[in-house]
XYZ file of C-alpha atoms in Angstrom:
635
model
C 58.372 152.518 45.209
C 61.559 154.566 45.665
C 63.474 153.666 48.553
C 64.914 156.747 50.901
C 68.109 156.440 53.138
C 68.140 158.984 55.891
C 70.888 161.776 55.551
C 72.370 163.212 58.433
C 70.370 166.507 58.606
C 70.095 169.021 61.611
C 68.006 168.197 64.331
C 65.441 170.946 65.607
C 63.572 171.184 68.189
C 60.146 171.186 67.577
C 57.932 169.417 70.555
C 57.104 172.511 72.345
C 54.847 173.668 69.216
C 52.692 171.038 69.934
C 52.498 170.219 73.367
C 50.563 173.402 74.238
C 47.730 172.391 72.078
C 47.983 168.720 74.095
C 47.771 170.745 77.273
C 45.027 172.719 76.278
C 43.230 169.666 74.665
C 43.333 168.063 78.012
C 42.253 170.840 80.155
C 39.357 171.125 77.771
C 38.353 167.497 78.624
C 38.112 168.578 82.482
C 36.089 171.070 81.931
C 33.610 169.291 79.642
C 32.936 166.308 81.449
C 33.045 168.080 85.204
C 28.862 168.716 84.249
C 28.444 165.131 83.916
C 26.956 163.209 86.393
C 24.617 160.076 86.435
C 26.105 157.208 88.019
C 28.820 155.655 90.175
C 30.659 153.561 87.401
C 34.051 153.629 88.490
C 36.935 155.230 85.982
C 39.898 153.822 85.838
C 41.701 153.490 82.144
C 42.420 155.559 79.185
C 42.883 152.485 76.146
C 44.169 154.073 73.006
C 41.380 152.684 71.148
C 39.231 153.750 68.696
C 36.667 151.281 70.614
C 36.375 152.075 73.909
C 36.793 149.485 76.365
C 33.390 148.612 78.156
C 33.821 148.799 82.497
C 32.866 145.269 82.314
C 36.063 143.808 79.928
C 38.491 142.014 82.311
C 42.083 142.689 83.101
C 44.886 140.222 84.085
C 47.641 142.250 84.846
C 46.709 144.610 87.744
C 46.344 141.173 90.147
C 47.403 138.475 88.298
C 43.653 137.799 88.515
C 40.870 138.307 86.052
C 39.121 141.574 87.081
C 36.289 143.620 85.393
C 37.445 147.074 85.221
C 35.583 148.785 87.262
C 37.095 147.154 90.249
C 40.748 148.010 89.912
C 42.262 150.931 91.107
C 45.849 150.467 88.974
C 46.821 152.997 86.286
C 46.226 150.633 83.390
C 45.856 150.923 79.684
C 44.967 148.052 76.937
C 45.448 147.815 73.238
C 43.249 145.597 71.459
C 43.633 143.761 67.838
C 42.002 146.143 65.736
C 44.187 148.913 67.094
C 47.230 146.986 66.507
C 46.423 146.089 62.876
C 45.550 149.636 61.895
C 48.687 151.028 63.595
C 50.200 149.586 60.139
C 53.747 149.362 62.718
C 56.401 146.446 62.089
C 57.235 146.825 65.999
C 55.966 146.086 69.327
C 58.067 149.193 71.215
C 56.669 151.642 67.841
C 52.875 150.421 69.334
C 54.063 151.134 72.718
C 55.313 154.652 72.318
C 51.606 155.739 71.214
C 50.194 155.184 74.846
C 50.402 157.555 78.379
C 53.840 157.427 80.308
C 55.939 155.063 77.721
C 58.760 156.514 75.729
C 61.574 154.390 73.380
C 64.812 154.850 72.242
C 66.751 152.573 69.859
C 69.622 152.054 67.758
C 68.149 152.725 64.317
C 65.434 150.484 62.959
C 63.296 148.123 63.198
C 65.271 144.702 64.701
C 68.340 146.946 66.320
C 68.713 147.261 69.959
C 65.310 149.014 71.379
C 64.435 150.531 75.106
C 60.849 151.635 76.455
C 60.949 153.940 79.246
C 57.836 153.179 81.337
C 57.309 156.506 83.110
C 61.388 157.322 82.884
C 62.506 154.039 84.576
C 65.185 152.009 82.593
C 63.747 149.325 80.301
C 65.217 146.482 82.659
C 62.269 148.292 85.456
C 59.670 146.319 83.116
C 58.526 143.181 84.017
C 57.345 141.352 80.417
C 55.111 138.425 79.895
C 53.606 136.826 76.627
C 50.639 134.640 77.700
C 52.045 134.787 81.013
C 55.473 133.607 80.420
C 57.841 135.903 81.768
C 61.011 136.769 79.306
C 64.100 139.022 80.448
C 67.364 138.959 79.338
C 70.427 138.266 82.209
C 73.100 140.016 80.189
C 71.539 143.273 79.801
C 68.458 143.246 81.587
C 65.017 143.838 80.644
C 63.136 142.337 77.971
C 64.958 142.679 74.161
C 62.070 144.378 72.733
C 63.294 143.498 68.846
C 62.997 140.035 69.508
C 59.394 139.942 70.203
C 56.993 140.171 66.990
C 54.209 141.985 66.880
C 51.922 140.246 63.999
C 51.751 137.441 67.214
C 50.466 140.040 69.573
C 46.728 140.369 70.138
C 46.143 142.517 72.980
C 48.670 144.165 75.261
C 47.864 144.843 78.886
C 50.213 148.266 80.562
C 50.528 148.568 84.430
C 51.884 151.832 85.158
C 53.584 151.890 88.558
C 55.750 149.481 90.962
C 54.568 145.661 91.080
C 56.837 143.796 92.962
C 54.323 142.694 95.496
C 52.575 140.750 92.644
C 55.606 139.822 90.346
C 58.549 140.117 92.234
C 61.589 141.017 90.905
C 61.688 143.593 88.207
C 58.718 145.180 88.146
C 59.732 148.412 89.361
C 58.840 150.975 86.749
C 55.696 148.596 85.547
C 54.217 145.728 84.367
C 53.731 144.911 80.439
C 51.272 141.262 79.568
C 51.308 140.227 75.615
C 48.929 138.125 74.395
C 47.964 136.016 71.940
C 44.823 135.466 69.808
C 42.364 132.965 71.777
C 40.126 130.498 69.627
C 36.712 130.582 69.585
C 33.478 130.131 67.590
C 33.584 128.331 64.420
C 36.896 128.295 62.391
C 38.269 131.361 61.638
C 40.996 131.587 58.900
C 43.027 134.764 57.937
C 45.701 135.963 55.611
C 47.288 138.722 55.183
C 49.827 140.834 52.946
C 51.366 144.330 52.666
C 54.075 146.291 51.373
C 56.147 149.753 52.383
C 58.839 151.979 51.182
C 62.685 150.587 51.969
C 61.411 147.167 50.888
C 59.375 145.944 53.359
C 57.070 143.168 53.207
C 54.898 141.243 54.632
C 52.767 137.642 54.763
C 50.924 136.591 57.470
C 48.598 133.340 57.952
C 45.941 131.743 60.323
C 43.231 130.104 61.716
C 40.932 129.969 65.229
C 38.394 128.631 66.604
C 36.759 125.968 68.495
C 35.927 122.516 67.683
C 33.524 119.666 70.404
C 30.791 119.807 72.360
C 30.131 123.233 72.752
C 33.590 124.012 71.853
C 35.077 122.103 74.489
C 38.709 122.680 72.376
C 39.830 126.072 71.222
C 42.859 126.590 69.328
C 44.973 129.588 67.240
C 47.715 129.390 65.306
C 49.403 132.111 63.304
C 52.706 132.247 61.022
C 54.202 135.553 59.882
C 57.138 136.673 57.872
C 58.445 139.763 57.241
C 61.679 141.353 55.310
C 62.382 144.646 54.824
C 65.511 146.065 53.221
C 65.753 149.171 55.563
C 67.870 152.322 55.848
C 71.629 152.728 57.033
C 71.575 153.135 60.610
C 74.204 155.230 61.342
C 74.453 158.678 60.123
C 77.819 159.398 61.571
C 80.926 158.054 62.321
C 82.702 155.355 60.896
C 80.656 152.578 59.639
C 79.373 150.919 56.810
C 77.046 152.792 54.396
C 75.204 149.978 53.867
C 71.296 149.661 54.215
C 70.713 148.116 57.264
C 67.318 145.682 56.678
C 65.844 142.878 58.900
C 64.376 139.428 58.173
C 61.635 137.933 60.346
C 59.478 134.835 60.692
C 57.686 134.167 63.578
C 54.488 131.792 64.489
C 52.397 130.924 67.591
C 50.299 128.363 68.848
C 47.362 128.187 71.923
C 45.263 125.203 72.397
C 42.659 125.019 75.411
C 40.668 122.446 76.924
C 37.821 122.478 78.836
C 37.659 119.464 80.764
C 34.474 120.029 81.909
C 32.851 123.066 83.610
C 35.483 123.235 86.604
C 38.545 122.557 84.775
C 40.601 124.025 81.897
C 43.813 123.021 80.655
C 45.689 125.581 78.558
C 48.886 125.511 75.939
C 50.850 128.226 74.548
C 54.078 128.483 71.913
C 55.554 131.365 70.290
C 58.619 131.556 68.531
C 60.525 134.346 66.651
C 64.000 134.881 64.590
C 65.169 138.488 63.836
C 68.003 138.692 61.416
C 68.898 142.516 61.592
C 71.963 144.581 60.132
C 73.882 147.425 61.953
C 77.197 149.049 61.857
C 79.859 148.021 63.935
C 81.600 150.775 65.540
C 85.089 148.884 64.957
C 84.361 149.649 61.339
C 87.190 149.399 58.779
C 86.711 151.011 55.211
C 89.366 148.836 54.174
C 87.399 145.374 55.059
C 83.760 146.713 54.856
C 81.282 143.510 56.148
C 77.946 143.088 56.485
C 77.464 143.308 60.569
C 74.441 140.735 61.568
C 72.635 140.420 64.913
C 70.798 137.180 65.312
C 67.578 137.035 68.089
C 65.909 134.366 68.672
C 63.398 134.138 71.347
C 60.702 131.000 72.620
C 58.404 131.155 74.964
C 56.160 128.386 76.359
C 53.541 127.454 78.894
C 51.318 125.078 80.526
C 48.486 126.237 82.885
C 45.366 124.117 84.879
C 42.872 126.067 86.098
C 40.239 125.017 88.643
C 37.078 126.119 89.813
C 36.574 124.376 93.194
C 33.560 126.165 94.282
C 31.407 129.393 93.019
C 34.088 131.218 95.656
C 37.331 129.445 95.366
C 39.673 128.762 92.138
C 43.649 128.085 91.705
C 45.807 127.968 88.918
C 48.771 126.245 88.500
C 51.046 126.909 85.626
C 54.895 125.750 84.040
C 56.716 128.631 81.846
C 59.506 128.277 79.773
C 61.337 131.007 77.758
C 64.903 131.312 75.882
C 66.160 134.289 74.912
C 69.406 134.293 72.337
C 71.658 137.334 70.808
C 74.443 136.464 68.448
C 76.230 138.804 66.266
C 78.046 137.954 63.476
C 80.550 137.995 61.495
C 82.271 139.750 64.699
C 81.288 137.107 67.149
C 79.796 137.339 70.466
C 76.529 135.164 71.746
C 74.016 135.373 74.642
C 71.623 133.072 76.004
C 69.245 133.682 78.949
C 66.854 130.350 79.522
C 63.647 131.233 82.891
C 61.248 128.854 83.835
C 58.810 129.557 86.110
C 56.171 127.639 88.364
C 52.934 129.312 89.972
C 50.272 128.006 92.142
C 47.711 130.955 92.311
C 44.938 131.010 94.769
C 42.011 133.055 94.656
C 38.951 133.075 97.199
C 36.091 135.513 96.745
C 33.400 136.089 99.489
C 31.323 139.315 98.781
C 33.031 142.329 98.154
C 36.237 140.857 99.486
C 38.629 138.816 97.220
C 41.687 137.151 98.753
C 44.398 135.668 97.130
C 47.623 133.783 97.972
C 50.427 132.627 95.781
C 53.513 129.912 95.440
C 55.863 130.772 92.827
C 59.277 129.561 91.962
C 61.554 131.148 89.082
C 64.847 130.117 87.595
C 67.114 131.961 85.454
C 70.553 131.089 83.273
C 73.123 132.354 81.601
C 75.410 131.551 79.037
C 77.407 134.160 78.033
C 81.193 132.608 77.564
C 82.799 132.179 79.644
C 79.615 132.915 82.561
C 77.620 129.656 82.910
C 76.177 130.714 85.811
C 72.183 130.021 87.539
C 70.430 131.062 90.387
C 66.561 130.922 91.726
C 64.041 132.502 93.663
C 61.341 131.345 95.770
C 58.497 133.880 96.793
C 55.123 133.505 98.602
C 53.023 136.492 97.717
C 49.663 137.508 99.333
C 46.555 139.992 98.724
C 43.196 141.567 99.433
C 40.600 143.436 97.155
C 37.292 145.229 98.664
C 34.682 146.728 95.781
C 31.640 148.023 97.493
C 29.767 151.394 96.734
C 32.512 153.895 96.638
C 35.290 152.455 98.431
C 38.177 150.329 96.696
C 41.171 148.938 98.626
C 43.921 146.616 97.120
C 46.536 145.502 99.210
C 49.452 143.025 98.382
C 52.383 141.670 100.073
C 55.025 139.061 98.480
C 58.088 137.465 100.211
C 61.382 136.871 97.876
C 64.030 134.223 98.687
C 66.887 134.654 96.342
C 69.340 131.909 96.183
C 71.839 133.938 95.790
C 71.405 137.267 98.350
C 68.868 135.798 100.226
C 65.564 137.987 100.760
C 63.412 140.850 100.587
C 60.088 142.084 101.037
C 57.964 144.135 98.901
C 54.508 145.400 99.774
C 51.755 148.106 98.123
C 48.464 149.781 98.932
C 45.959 150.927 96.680
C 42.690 152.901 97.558
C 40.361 154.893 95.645
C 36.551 156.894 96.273
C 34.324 157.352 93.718
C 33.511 160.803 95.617
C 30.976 161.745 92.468
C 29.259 160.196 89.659
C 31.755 158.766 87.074
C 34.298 160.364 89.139
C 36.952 158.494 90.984
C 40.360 159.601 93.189
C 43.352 157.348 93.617
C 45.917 156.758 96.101
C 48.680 154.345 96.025
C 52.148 153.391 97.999
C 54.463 150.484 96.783
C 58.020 149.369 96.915
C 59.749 147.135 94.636
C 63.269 145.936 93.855
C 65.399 144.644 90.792
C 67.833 141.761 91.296
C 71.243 142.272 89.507
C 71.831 140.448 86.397
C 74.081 137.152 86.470
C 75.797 139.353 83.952
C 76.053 142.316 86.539
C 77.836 139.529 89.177
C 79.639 137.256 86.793
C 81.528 139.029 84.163
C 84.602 140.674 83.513
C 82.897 143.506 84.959
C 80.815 141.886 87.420
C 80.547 142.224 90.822
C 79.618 139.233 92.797
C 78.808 141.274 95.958
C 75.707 143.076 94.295
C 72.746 144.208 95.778
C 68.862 144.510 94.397
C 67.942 147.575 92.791
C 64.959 148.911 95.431
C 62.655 151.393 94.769
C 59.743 153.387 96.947
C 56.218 154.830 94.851
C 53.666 157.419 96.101
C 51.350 158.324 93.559
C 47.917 160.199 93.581
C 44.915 159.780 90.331
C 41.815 161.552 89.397
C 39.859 159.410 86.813
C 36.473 160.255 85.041
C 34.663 157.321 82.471
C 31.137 157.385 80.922
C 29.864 155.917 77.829
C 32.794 156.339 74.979
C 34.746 159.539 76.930
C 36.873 158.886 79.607
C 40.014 161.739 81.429
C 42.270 160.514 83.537
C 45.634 162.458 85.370
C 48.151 160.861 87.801
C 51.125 162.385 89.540
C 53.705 160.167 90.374
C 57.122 160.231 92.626
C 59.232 157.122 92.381
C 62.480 156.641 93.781
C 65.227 154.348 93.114
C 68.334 153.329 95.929
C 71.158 151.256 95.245
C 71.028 152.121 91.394
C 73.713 149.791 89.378
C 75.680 152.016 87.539
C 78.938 151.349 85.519
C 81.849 152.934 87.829
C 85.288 153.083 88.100
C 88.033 150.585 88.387
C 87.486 148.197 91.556
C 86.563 144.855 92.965
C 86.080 143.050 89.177
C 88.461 141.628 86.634
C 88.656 144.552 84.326
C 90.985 147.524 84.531
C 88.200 149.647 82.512
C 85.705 149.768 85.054
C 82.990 147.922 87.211
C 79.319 147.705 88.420
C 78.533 149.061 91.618
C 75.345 150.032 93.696
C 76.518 153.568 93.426
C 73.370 155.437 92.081
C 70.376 156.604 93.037
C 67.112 157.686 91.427
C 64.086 159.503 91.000
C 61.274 159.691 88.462
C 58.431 162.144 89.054
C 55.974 163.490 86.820
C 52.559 163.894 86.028
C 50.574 162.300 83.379
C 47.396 163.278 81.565
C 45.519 160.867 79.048
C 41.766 161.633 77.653
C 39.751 160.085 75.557
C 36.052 162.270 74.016
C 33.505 161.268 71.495
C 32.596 164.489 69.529
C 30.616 164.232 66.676
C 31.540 160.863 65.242
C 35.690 161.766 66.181
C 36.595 159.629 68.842
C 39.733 162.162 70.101
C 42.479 160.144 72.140
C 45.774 162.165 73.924
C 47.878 162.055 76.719
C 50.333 164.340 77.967
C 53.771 163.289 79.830
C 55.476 166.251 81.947
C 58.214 164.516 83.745
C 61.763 164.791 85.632
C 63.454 161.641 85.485
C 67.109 162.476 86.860
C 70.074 161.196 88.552
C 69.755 162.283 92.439
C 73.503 162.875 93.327
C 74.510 164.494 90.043
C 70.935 166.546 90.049
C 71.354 165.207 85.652
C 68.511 164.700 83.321
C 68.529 160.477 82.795
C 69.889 159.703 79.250
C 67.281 159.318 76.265
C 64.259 160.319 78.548
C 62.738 164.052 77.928
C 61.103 166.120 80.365
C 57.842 166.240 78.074
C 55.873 164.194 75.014
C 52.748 163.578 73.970
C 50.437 162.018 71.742
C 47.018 163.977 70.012
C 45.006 161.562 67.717
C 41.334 161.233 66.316
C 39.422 158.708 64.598
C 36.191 158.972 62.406
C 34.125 157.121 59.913
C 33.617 158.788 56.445
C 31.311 156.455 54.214
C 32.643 153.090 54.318
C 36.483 154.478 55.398
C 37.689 154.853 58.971
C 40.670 157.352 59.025
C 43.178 157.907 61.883
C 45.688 160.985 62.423
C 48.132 161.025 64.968
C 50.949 163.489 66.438
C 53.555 162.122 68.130
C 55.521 164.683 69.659
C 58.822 164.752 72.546
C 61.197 167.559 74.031
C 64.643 167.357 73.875
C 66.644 164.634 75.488
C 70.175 163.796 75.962
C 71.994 160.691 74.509
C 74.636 160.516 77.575
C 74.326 160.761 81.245
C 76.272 163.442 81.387
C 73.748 165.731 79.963
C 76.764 166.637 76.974
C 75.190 165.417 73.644
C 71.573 166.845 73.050
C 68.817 164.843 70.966
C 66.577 167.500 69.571
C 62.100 167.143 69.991
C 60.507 166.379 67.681
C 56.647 166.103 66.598
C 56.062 163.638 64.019
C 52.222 163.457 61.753
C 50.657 160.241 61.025
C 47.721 159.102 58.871
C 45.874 156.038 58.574
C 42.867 154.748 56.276
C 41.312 151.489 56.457
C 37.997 150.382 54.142
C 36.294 146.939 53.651
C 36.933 146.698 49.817
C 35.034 143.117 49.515
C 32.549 141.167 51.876
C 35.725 139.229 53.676
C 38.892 142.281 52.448
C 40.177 144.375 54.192
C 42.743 147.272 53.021
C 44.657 149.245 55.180
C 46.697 152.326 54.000
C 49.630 154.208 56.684
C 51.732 156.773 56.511
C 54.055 157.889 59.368
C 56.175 160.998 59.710
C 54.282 162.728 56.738
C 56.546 165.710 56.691
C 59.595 163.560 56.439
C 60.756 164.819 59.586
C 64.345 163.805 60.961
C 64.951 163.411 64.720
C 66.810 160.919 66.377
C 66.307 158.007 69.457
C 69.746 157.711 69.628
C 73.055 159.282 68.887
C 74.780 158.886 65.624
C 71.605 156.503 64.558
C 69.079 157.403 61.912
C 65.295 156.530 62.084
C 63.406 155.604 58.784
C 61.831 159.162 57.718
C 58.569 159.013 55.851
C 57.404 155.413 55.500
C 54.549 154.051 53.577
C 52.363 150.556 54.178
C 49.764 149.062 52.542
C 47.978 145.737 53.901
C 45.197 143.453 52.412
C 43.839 140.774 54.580
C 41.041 138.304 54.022
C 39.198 137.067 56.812
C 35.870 135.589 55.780
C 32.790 136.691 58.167
């Protein structure tokens, strides 16, 4: 298969086109369902799914808790397996960027430095947990979405809106929970292979299930390894015309126990290495090298969870994670190590559930020469009511941080099912970011500091029956004491420091739908947003004011094909508003067929028109790309 590398073409804007049909589209779904009226099941998620989630699946995220969905009141969205597998993407962020109020940016492909933008806020406003272990880098904030591989992930939880009153610090723009296949049944063995344009390939192994009386044990594991030989990442400047490819090999493991009909006892381990090229912007023609970046990322927990009584149950649980970013042969290495501690409580009497929460978390970094640590301790509580058409959620956490001692976040949730399938939203929440170690401690550090805090008003109208489901939000949240890279002042370096000088504010308005019509299952969401810089009155960098997504689904003889557009407005690559990234509206098909009783081949191409736009300035994206996937997985 010929391989392609991007040339540096002119970028036109081309998002508008599209987003009127999106609008349309979704005004279309108002008026369609407004005539439908039989119960009082109560909406409240679009999943990008060709399945539609059932009201009576669970969530974690939203409380921390196991909840069916028709009891939450959160702006949430999941993606399960079989959506993941027939997205035919190499990355978690690429997965991401299909679903309501998420955008990415990132510094050319797969493996190189990636961002997601959950409704505008900066990546580091994303509070990110595999399995419930919480992983966050202390050098530049937020989860380092290239280090986390997707052919581990088997559902993915989104919490749109400020969570600090569950989670604490971070969790300012949203919540995002990973997870990992869980065992069950008899034994359950998989493998898998596929190849693409630029080189890429792809093997993937492994087995689940459950094993004692009545399957007392569960376990999964799963290996994976990909290369790919990629593109040149840069498509200007000085830098090395090289093609830029990634190696990858990642596995996971999750064992549970059931002790016996109160107790469980659970394990989890996933671990990843990304070795990924890119061009070094202190590029010499004259001594041309192969620039490396090195991630390396492990995550591990033990949980016990006990059901005291039909209304009372805890959980206690130990997390580990290490996060590690080395570049070579220009050297420079990271290391950010967390572990956390939890003792959840949970009481449920009626329609009311109460809950109250210990937790402990401890983060470190190495970055020579900062060897530096700190903790926080937090005591978190909260109240659900579900009964008839009333929903309340209410939460309150306390944060001690070792370091700048502590703050209090709180939120309220209510919503009214004021008509069959029908249900309206209300929500207030604030929520705060502590500044990295790297913020304090470096060259450029500031030791003085002060959280990142943040105040949410937002305001939903959901609809769900059978396979069809609408949903729009409108959303105001505003950031004080923004760290921002400033002038010359109370740090080592002459170039500049960190300083609480910014503020911010993202607002917008989000539309997502879902319809069944006539064997198409029709997803889309639409994104009109202004996330900007309040004392400059600036558009934030790499965030537009508008994108969407317009897909459909169907089943023609033994074939289920996808197509997808992914479109964005302009956006621009500084904070100054000076360099402009043109929209963009990219096509993507899918086709997926049972070729054998236990195969399973799975066909993708994205950007069919070969379109070229860029996520970032100066960096290329891959163009028209090509996968194809066999798996066996015996029945």
């Amino acid at each position: 298969m010929k391989n392609r590398t991007p040339r540096a073409r002119r970028v036109r804007s081309v998002a508008p086109l599209c987003l009127r049909p999106c609008v349309l589209a979704v005004l279309s779904l108002v008026s369609a369902h407004a005539v439908q009226a039989q119960s009082l099941a109560a909406p409240v998620l679009l999943a990008q799914n060709a399945r539609m989630p059932s009201l009576q699946d669970t969530v974690v995220t939203a409380t921390r808790t196991e909840q069916p969905l028709a009891d939450l009141v959160a702006d949430v969205s999941i993606v399960d397996r079989e959506t993941i597998e027939g997205s035919g993407a190499t990355g978690l962020a690429d997965v991401l960027a299909r679903l309501p109020g998420i955008e990415i940016s990132r510094n050319g492909g797969v493996g190189n430095a990636s961002s997601v933008f959950l409704r505008g806020a900066e990546s580091r406003f994303t509070a990110v947990y595999i399995d419930g272990v919480r992983i966050d880098s202390q050098s530049t904030g937020g989860a380092q979405w290239e280090q986390i591989p997707l052919s581990q992930i088997d559902r993915i939880e989104v919490l749109r809106g400020p969570a600090a009153a569950v989670y604490g610090s971070d969790a300012i723009g949203g919540v995002i929970q990973l997870f990992t296949r869980r065992g069950e049944g008899p034994a359950k063995p998989y493998v898998g292979v596929g190849i693409g344009n630029q080189g890429t390939r792809k093997i993937e192994a492994g087995v689940s299930g459950s094993a004692g009386q009545d399957g007392a044990f569960d376990y999964s594991l799963g290996i994976a390894r990909e290369i790919s030989d990629g593109f040149d990442v840069k498509v200007s400047g000085a830098h090395n015309p090289d093609r830029d490819g990634y190696r990858s090999t990642s596995g996971n493991a999750r064992l549970g126990l059931r002790i016996n009909a109160q107790h469980r006892l659970d394990a989890t381990l996933l671990a990843s290495r990304m070795n990924a090229g890119y061009d070094n912007t202190s590029f010499s023609a004259a001594r041309p090298v192969d620039d490396r970046s090195l991630n390396r990322l492990r995550t591990a927990g033990l949980a016990w969870a006990a059901q005291w009584s039909d209304a009372y149950s805890t959980r206690v649980s130990v997390t580990d994670s290490v996060n590690r970013y080395e570049t070579t042969p220009s050297p420079y290495l990271t290391e950010t190590k967390l572990r956390g501690y939890l003792w959840q409580n949970d009481l449920r009497w009626g329609a009311h559930r109460f809950s109250a929460a210990l937790e402990r978390r401890e983060d470190e970094l190495q970055n020579d020469p900062i060897d530096r640590s700190r903790s926080q301790n937090a005591l978190a509580l909260g109240y659900g009511f579900n009964a008839g058409r009333h929903a309340v959620q209410l939460n309150a956490r306390h944060d001690s941080d070792s370091e700048f001692g502590g703050k209090d976040t709180g939120s309220a949730s209510y919503g009214y099912a004021f008509a069959p399938h029908w249900r309206a939203t209300a929500s207030v929440g604030t929520a705060f970011r502590a500044p990295t170690l790297y913020h304090r401690f470096s060259e450029y550090g500031v030791a003085t500091l002060q959280p990142e805090t943040s105040r949410n008003a937002e305001l939903g109208l959901r609809y769900a029956q059978d396979r069809s489901s609408f949903s729009v939000v409108a959303y105001r949240n505003r950031v004080s004491n923004l760290i921002s890279f400033a002038g010359a002042g109370a740090c080592a370096s002459p170039f500049g420091c960190y300083a609480n000088t910014a503020r911010a504010q993202y607002e917008g308005v989000t539309f997502a739908g879902s319809y069944h019509l006539s064997g198409v299952q029709l997803h889309g969401s639409l994104d009109l947003q202004n996330p900007r810089d309040l004392d400059t009155g600036k558009q934030l960098a790499r965030r537009a004011k508008r994108h969407a997504t317009l897909g459909a689904d169907t089943r023609i003889a033994d074939w289920t094909l996808g197509a997808e557009v992914q479109a964005s407005g302009r956006r621009f690559d500084t904070v100054a508003n000076t360099n402009v990234l043109g929209g963009y509206a990219l096509v993507n098909l899918s086709a997926s067929t049972r070729i054998a009783r236990d195969y399973t081949l799975l066909a993708r191409i994205d950007n069919v028109a070969d379109k070229d736009y860029q996520l970032a300035r100066t960096y290329a994206t891959p163009g028209r790309t090509l996968y194809v996937g066999l798996k066996w997985a015996p029945l």
